[in-house]
XYZ file of C-alpha atoms in Angstrom:
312
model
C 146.899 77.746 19.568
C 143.869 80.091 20.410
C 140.547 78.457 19.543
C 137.699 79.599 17.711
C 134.855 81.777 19.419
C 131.217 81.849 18.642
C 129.022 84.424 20.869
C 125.936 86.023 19.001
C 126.006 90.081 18.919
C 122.560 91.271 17.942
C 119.329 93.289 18.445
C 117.539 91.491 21.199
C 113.823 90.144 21.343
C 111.218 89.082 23.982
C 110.793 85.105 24.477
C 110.705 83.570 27.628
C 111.895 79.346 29.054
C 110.969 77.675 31.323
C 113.620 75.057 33.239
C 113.841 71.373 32.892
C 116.006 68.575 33.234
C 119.953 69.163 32.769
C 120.405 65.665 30.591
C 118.564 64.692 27.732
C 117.943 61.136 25.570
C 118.227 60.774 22.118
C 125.792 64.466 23.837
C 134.534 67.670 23.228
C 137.736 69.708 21.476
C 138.919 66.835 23.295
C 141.972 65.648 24.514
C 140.215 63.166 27.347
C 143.188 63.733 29.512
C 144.657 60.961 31.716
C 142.925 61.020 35.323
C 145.174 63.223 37.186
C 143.881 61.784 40.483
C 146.741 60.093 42.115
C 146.323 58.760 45.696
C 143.735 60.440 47.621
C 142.078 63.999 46.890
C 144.019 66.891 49.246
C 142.025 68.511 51.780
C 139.639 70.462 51.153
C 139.928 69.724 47.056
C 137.715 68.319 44.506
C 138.351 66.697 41.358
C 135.275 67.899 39.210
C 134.024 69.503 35.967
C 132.705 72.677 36.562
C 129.144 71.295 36.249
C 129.686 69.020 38.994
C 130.598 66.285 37.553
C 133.677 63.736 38.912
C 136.705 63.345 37.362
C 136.632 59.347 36.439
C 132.978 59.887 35.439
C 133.447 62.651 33.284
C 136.269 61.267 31.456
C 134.373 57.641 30.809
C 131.523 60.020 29.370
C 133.706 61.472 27.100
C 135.184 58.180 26.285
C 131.769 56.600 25.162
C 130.521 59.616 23.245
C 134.046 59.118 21.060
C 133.575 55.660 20.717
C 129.765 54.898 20.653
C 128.688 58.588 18.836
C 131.235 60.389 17.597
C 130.988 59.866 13.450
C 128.185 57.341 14.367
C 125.484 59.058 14.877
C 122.959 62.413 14.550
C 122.488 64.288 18.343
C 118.840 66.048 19.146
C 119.354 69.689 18.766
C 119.879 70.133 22.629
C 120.840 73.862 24.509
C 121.795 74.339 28.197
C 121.053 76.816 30.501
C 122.930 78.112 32.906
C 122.459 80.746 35.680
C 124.221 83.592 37.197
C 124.808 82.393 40.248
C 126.701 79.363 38.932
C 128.516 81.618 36.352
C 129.877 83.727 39.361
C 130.938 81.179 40.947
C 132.802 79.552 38.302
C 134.371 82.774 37.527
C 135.125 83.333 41.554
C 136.503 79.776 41.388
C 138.773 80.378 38.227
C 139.929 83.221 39.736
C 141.153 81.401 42.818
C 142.943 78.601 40.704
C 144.562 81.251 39.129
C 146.380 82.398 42.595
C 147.284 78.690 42.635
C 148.418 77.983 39.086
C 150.858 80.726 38.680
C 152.632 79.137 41.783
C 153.349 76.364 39.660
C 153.811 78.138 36.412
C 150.831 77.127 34.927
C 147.917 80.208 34.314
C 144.165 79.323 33.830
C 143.465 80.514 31.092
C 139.511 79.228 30.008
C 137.288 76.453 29.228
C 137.181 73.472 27.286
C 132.690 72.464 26.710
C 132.647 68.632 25.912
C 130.477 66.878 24.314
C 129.271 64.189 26.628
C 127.284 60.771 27.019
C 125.931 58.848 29.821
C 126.744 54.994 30.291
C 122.909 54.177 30.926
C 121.100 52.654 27.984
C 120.118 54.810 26.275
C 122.458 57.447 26.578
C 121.400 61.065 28.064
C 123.840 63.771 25.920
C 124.736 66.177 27.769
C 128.258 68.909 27.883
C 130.980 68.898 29.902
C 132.524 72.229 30.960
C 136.093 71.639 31.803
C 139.102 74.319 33.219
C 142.158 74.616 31.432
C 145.557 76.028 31.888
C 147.883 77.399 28.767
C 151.212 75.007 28.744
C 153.014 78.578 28.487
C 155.837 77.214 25.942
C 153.715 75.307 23.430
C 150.089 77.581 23.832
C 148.249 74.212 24.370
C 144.749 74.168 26.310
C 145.623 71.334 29.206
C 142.811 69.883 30.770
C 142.677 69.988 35.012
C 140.307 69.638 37.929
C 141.440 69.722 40.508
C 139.814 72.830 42.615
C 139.409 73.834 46.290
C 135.949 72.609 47.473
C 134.285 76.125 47.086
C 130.816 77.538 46.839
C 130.641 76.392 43.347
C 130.139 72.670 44.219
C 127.814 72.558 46.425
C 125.353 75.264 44.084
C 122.301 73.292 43.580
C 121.967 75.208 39.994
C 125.538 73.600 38.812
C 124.342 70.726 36.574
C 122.487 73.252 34.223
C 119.373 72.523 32.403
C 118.623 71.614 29.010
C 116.531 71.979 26.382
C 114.829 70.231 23.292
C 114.148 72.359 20.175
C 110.549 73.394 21.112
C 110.519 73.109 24.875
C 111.888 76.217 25.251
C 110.070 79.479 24.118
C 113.597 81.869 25.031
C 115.811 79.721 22.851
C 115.431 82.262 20.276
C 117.658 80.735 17.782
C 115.322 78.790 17.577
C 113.283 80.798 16.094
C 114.178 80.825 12.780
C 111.037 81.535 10.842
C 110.116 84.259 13.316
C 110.970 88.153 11.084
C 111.070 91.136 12.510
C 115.138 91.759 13.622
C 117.847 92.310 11.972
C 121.594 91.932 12.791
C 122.840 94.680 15.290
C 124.188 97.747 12.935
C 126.582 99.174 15.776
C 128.481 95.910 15.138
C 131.595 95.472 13.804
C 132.166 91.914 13.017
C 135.147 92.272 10.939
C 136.736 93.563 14.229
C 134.897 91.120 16.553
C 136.376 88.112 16.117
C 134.127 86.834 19.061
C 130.932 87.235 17.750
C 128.757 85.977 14.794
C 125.677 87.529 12.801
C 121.862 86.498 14.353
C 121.050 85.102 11.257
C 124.138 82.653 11.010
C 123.639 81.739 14.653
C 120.037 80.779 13.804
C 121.587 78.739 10.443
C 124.244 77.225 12.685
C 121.954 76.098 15.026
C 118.985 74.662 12.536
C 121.836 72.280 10.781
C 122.948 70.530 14.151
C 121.688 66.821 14.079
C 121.387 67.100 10.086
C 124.355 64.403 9.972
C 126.628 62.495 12.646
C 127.840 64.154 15.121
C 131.927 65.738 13.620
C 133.299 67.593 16.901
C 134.359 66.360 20.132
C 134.514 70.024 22.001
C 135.581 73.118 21.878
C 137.705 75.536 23.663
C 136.934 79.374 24.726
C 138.236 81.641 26.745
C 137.889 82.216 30.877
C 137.138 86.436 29.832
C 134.049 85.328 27.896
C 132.535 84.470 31.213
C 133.863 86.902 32.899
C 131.970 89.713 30.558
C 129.147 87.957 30.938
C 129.050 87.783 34.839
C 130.048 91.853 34.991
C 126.771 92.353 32.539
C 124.216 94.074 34.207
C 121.201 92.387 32.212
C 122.992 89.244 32.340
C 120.952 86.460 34.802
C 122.408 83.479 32.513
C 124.030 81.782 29.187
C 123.036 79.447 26.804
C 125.063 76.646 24.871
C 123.417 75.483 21.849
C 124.604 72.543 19.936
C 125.146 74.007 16.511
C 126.857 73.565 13.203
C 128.965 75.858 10.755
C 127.855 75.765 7.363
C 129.088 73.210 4.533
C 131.095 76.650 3.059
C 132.038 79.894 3.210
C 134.170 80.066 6.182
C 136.662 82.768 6.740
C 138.680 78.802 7.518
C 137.894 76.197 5.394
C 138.546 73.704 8.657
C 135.518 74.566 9.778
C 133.273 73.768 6.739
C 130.616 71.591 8.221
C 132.128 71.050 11.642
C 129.653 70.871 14.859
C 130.250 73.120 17.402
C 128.484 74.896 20.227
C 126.988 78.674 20.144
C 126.952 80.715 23.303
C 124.488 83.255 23.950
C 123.797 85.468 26.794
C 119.802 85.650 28.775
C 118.366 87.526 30.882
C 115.076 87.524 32.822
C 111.878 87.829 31.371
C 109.982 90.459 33.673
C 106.826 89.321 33.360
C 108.249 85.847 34.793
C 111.473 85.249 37.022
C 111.611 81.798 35.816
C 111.777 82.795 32.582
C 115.164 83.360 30.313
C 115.781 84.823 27.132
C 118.094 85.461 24.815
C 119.197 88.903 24.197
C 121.890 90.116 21.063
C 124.217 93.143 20.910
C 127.577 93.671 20.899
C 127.935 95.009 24.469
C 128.619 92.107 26.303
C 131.751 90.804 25.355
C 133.713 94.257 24.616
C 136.004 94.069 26.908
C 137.287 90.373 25.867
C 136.835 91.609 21.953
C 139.613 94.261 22.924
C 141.916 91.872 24.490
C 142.088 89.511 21.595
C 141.242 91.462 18.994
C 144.614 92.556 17.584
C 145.678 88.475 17.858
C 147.298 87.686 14.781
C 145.422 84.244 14.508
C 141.648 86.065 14.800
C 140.241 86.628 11.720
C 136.175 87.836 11.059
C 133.994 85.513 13.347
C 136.553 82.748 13.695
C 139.650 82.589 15.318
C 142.268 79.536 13.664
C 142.239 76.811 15.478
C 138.819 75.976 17.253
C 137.360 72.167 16.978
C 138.415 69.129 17.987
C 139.441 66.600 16.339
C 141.470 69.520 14.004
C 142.824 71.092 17.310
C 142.634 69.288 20.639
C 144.871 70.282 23.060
């Protein structure tokens, strides 16, 4: 079942972020697959996220955010940065499994974000971002990773960075007292099943960490990061840790369920280092097309999104 989608389409504003860390202290829709590693790793393969992170220790993260913070405890509103360079090469790398997949009759077809949780004491939470491949017959969202040892894993941006609420001057959702822009008028949500308002974006995001944590993950698809790659403006994206509102969701299954909000940056000119958020509805036409006639997409939400409702 396709999963819900939240990218922000809006007018966009100047405020700038500077890097830190990519793990924070205080972090999937999430099936925590069985380890698919059996015997030893073929030449010239990896098994990894696609933020660099192993196989066995990935899935023992995800294991102790289920059973140590999952429905236990509030999360630090956290976002993570990530650049171009490491988007192209995930895309470059999707593409590639794709070639391989199909062989086997299996067809990549996006990415399941995790949330995550160190063993250390205490925890640093953190997101997973993990490939999956549609199970064709059922329309399930099946972990893998397994890869070819490309460029993308030896990228020295591939961890990410993240953010605290106030660290970071270009989060702009964060921004929520700041007036001045209003939602993008050239944008038809009703029709854009991908994207959500500014302003509900910005609520979203305020109300993470208000109680425990509800989600495990969430799945979106590979053409989302494609768009975002083939945008000229683009130099990055942002995840934020966010949550939908206690009502008035075109699904009541989402009423009060965390999730994550993707938003698209680009460079501040005045400072290289610098990312911001930007907002329109440009971005993501091409994947809006594709899915937009879906008969399970409905305005801003498409059924079937968070785990633990939907998981595979």
């Amino acid at each position: 079942m396709k999963k819900l989608i939240l990218l922000i389409a809006i007018i966009s504003f100047m405020i700038s972020c500077k890097s830190k860390t990519n793990s924070s202290n205080t972090d999937t829709s999430t099936n925590t697959t069985k380890s698919n590693v059996s015997g030893k790793t073929p030449t010239g393969s990896v098994y990894k996220t696609l933020n660099g992170v192993d196989q066995k220790t990935a899935l023992d993260m995800i294991t102790h955010f289920d059973t140590s913070f999952y429905n236990k405890q509030k999360l630090p509103q956290l976002n993570f940065w990530f650049g171009l360079e490491v988007l192209r090469d995930i895309v470059t790398l999707i593409r590639n499994d794709s070639v391989s997949q199909i062989k086997a009759n299996h067809h990549v077809d996006g990415i399941r974000i995790y949330y995550a949780a160190s063993l250390d004491t205490p925890s640093k939470f953190s997101i997973l971002l993990v490939t999956t491949v549609d199970s064709v017959g059922d329309s399930l969202h099946r972990d893998y990773y397994l890869h070819s040892s490309e460029r993308l894993f030896t990228d020295t941006g591939i961890a990410g960075n993240v953010f605290k609420r106030g660290q970071c001057p270009g989060a702009n959702l964060y921004n929520w007292k700041l007036g001045g822009f209003i939602d993008d008028i050239t944008c038809n949500f009703k029709d854009h099943p991908h994207y959500i308002k500014r302003h509900m974006g910005r609520k979203m995001v305020k109300a993470f960490g208000s109680d425990v944590v509800n989600t495990r993950g969430e799945w979106f698809p590979k053409d989302l990061f494609e768009d975002a790659v083939n945008d000229s403006r683009c130099d990055g994206i942002r995840i934020y840790f966010a949550k939908h509102p206690p009502k008035g969701n075109i699904d009541t299954i989402f009423n009060n369920r965390d999730a994550f909000v993707i938003v698209t940056t680009k460079e501040d000119k005045k400072n290289k280092f610098n990312h911001k958020d930007y907002f329109d509805c440009n971005t993501f036409q091409e994947s809006v097309s594709k899915y937009s006639g879906h008969d399970l997409f409905s305005a801003g939400e498409d059924n079937g999104g968070l785990c633990p409702n939907n998981c595979n």
